[in-house]
Tab-separated table of C-alpha atoms and ligand atoms in Angstrom:
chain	number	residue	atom	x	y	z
T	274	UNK	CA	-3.228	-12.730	21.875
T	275	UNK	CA	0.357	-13.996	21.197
T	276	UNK	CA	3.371	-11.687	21.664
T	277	UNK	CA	5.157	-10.917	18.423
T	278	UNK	CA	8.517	-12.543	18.706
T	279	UNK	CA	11.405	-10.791	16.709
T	280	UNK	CA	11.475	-13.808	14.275
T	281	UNK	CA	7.556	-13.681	13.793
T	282	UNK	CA	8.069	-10.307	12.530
T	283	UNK	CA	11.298	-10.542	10.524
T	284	UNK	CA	9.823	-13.912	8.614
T	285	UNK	CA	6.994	-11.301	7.316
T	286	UNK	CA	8.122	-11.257	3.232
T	287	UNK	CA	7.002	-7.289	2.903
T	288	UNK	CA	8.788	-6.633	6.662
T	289	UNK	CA	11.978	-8.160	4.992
T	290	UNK	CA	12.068	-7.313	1.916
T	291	UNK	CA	11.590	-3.165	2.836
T	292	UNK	CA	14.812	-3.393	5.207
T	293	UNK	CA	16.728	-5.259	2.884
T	294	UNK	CA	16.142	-3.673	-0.162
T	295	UNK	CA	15.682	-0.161	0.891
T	296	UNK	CA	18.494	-0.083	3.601
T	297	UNK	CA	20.571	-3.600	3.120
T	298	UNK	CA	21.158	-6.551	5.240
T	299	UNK	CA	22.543	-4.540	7.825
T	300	UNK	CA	19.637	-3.211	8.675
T	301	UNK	CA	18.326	-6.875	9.934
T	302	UNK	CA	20.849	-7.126	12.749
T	303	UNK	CA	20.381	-3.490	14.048
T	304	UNK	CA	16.536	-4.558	14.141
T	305	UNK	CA	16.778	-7.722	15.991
T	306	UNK	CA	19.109	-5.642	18.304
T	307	UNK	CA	16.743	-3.123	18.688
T	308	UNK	CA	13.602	-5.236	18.573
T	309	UNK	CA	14.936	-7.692	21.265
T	310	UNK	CA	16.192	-4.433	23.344
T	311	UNK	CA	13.080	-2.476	23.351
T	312	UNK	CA	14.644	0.868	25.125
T	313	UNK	CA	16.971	3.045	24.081
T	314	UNK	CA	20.469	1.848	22.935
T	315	UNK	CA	23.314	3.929	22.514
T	316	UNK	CA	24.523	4.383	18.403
T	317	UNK	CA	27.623	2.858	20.383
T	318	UNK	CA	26.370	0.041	21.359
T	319	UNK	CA	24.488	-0.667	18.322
T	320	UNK	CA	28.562	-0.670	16.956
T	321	UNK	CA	29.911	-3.132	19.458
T	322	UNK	CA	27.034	-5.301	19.302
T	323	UNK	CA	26.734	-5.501	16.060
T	324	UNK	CA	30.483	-4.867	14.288
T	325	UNK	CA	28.412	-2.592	11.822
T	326	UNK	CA	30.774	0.906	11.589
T	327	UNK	CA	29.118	3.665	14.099
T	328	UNK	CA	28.833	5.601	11.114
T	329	UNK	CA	26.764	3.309	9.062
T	330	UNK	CA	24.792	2.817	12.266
T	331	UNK	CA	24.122	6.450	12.183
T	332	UNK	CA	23.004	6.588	8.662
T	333	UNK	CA	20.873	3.526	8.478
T	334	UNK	CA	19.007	5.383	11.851
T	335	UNK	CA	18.530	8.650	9.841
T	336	UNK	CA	17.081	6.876	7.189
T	337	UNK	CA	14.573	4.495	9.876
T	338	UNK	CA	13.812	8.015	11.398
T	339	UNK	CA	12.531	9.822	8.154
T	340	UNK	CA	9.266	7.354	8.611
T	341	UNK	CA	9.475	7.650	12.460
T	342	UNK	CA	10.245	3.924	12.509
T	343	UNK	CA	12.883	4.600	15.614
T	344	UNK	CA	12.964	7.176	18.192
T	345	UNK	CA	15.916	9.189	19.086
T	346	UNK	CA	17.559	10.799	22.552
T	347	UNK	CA	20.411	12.530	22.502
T	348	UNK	CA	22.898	13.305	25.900
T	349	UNK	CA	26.014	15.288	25.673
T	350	UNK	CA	28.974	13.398	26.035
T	351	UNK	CA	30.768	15.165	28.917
T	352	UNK	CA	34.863	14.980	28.434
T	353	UNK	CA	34.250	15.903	24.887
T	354	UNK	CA	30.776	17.788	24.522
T	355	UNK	CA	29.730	15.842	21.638
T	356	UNK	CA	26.608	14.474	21.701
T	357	UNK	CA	25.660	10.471	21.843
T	358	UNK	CA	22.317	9.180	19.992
T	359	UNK	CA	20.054	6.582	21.566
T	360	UNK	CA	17.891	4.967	19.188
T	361	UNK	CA	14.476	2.852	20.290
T	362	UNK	CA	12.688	1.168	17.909
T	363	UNK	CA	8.899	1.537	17.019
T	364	UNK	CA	8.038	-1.872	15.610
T	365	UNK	CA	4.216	-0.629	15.095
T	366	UNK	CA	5.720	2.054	12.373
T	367	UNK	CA	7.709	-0.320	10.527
T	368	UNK	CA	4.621	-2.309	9.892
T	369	UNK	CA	2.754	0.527	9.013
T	370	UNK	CA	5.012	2.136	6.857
T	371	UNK	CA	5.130	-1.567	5.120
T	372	UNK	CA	1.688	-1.479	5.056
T	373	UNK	CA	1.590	2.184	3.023
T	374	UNK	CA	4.132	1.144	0.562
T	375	UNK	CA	1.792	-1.798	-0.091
T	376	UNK	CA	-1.255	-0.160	-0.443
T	377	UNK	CA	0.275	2.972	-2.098
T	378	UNK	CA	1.471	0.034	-4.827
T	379	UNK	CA	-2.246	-1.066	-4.873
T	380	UNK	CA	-4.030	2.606	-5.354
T	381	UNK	CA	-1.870	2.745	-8.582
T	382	UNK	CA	-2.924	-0.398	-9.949
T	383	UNK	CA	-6.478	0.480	-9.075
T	384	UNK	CA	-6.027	3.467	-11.095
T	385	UNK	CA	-4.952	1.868	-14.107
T	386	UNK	CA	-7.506	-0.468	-14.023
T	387	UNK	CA	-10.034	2.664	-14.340
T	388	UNK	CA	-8.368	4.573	-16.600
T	389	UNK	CA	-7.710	1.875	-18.998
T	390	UNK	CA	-9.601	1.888	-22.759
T	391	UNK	CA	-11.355	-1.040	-22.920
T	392	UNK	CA	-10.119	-1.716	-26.267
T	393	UNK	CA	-8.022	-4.026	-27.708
T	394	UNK	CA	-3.912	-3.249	-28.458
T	395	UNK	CA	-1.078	-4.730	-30.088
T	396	UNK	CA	1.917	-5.450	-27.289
T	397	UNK	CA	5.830	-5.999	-27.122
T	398	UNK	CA	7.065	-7.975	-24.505
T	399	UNK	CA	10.298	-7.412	-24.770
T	400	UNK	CA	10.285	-3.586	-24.983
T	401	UNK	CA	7.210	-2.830	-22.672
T	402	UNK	CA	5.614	-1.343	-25.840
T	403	UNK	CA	1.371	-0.722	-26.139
T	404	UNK	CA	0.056	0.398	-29.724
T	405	UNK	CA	-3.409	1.168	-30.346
T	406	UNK	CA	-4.638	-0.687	-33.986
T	407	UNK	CA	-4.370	2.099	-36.060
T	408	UNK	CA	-1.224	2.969	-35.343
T	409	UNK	CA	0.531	-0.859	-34.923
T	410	UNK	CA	-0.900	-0.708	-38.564
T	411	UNK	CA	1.658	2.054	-39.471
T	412	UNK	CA	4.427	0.016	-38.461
T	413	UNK	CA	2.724	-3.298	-39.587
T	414	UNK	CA	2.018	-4.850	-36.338
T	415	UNK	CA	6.111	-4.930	-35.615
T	416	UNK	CA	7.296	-3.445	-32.702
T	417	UNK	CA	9.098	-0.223	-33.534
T	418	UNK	CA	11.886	-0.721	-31.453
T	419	UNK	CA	12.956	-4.513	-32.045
T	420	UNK	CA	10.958	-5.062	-35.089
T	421	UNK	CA	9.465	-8.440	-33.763
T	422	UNK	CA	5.578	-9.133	-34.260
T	423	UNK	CA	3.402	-7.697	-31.792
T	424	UNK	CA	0.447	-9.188	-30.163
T	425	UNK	CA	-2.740	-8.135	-29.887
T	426	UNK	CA	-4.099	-8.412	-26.411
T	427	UNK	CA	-7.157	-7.617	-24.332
T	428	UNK	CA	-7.365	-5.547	-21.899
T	429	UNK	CA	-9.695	-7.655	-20.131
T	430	UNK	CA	-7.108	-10.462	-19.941
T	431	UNK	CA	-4.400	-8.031	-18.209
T	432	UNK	CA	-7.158	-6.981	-16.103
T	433	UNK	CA	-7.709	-10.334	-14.694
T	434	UNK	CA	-3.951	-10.267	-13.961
T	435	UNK	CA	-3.810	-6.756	-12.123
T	436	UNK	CA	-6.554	-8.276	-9.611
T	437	UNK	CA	-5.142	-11.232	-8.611
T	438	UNK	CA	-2.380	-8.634	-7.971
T	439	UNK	CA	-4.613	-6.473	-6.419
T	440	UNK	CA	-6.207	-9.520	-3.810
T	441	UNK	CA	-2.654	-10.668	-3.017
T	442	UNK	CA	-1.880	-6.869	-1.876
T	443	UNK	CA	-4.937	-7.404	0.082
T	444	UNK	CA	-4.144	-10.624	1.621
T	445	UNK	CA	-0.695	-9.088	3.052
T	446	UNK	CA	-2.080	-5.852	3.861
T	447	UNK	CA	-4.422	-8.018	6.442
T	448	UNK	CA	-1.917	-10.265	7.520
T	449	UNK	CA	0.268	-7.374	8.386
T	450	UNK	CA	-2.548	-5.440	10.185
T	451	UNK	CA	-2.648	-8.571	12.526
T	452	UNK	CA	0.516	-7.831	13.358
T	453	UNK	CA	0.441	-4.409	13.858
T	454	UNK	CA	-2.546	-5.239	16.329
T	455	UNK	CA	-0.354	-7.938	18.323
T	456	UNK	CA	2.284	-5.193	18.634
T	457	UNK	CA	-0.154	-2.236	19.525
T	458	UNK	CA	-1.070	-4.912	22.587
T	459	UNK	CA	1.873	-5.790	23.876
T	460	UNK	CA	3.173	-2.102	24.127
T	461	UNK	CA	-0.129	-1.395	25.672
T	462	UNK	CA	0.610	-4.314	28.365
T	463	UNK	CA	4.011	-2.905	28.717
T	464	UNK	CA	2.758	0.528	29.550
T	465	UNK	CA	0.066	-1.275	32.118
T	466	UNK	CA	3.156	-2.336	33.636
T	467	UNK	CA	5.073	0.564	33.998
T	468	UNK	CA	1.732	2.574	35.588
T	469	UNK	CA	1.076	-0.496	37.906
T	470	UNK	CA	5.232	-0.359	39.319
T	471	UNK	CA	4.180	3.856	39.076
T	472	UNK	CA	1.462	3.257	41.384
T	473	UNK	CA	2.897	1.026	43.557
T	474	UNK	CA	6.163	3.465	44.274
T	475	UNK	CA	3.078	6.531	44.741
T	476	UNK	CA	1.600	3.986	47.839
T	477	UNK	CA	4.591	3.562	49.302
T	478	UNK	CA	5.779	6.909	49.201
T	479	UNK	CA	2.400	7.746	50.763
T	480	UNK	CA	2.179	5.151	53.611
T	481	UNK	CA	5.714	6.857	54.716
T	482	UNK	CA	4.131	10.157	54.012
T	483	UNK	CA	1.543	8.987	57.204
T	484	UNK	CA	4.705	7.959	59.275
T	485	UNK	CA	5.757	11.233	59.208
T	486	UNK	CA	8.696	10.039	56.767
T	487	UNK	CA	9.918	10.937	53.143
T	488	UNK	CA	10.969	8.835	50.523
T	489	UNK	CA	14.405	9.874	48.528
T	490	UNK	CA	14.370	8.631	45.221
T	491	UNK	CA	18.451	9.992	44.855
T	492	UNK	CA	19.343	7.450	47.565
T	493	UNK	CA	16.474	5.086	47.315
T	494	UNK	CA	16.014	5.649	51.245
T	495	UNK	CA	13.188	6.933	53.445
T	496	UNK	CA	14.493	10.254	55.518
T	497	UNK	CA	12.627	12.233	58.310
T	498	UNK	CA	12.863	15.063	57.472
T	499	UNK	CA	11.920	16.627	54.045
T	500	UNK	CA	14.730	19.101	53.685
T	501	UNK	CA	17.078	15.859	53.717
T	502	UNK	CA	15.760	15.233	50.654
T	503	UNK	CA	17.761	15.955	48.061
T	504	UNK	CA	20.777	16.925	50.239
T	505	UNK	CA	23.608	15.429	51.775
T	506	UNK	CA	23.292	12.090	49.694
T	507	UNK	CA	27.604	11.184	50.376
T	508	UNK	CA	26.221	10.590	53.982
T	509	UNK	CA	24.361	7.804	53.338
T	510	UNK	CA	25.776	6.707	49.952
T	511	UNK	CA	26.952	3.312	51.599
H	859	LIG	ZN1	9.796	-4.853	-29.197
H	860	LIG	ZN1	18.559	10.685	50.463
C-alpha cells in the first residue's frame, strides 16, 4: 500500500467539493495544514500559518468537529486563564463523512426509483412540474405555471437516468473506500511506531532497573536512587 499524500486526497472531487462548498476555500488551507501536521496544532498557529482570522479558524473547527472530522485539546492559557484549542485532524472521518453524504444522496434516489408509478406523465422543464394524464388534460397539456406545452415522458426513460446516477455514486463511493483503507493503514503503521519507541524506552528503563538504577523521564537521566526521582531536577538541569 501507498501512503495517502495530502494532494492524493484533496484531488478527490467529493473530498473537495464537501470543504469547499459546505465550509469555503478556507477550509483547504487549514486541511493541508492539518493534514501535513498530523498532531495537534494550536487554533494560533492555524492563524499565523495560515493568515485565516483566529476566529474564523475557530468556527470552521466547530463546524469539522460536529462530524468528528478533527479532534480537540484544550490547555489553559496561564497569564490570562483563557483557554487555547488544539485541533488534530482525522482524515479517515472526512472520507467517511464524504462517503455518507454520498450514499445518503443514493438511498433517496433508490427510493424514488421504487416508489415511482410506472405510468406515463406529462413534464415541464422549466418549472420542475409532473402531471398525471388526466389532469395535464385539465389544463390542456400546458404547464400551469408558464403555459408552455408539456411533454409526456416515461418513467422508464428517467429511470435509466437515475441509475447511471446511481452507478456513478457507486463508482466514488469505492474509490473513496480505497482511500479510507490507505489512511486506516498508515495510522495503524504510525501507532506500530509509537508502541515499538514505547517498548524500546520500557527495555531500557528495565536494563537500568537490573543495575540497580532509575530512569527520570523529568530530566531524561538515569539516578540511583528512586526517591531522586522526581525531585531536585534544578540540580542537574544543565
Ligand atoms: Zn412550465
Ligand atoms: Zn531527574
Amino acid at each position: 500500500m501507498r501512503p495517502v499524500t495530502y494532494l492524493a486526497l484533496i484531488r478527490k472531487k467529493p473530498i473537495k467539493e464537501f470543504l469547499v462548498e459546505k465550509l469555503g476555500e478556507e477550509a483547504l488551507i487549514l486541511i493541508e495544514i492539518l493534514y501535513k501536521a498530523n498532531k495537534f496544532v494550536s487554533e494560533f498557529t492555524l492563524a499565523e500559518r495560515s493568515g485565516i482570522y483566529v476566529n474564523t479558524v475557530r468556527s470552521l473547527m466547530y463546524k469539522l468537529y460536529e462530524h468528528k472530522i478533527v479532534n480537540y485539546n484544550r490547555q489553559r492559557e496561564k497569564t490570562r486563564g483563557w483557554y487555547i484549542y488544539s485541533w488534530k485532524l482525522n482524515p479517515e472521518k472526512l472520507v467517511s463523512h464524504v462517503i455518507k453524504l454520498i450514499s445518503d444522496k443514493k438511498k433517496e434516489l433508490e427510493h424514488s426509483l421504487r416508489t415511482q408509478s410506472k405510468d406515463e406523465y406529462f413534464y415541464c422543464k422549466k418549472c420542475d412540474v409532473k402531471l398525471q394524464f388526466a389532469e395535464a388534460m385539465e389544463y390542456n397539456f400546458s404547464c400551469p405555471q408558464c403555459f408552455e406545452q408539456m411533454t409526456v415522458t416515461s418513467p422508464v426513460k428517467e429511470n435509466k437516468e437515475i441509475k447511471q446516477q446511481i452507478n456513478k455514486m457507486d463508482k466514488k463511493i469505492t474509490r473513496l473506500e480505497k482511500v479510507k483503507k490507505r489512511l486506516e493503514w498508515m495510522e495503524e503503521k504510525r501507532r506500530e511506531k509509537e508502541r515499538k519507541r514505547r517498548a524500546k524506552e520500557e527495555a531500557e528503563r528495565k536494563a537500568l532497573a537490573k543495575k540497580g538504577m532509575y530512569y527520570c523521564t523529568k530530566c531524561d537521566h538515569a539516578h540511583k536512587k528512586k526517591s531522586k526521582i522526581g525531585k531536585k531536577h534544578k540540580k542537574h538541569a544543565k
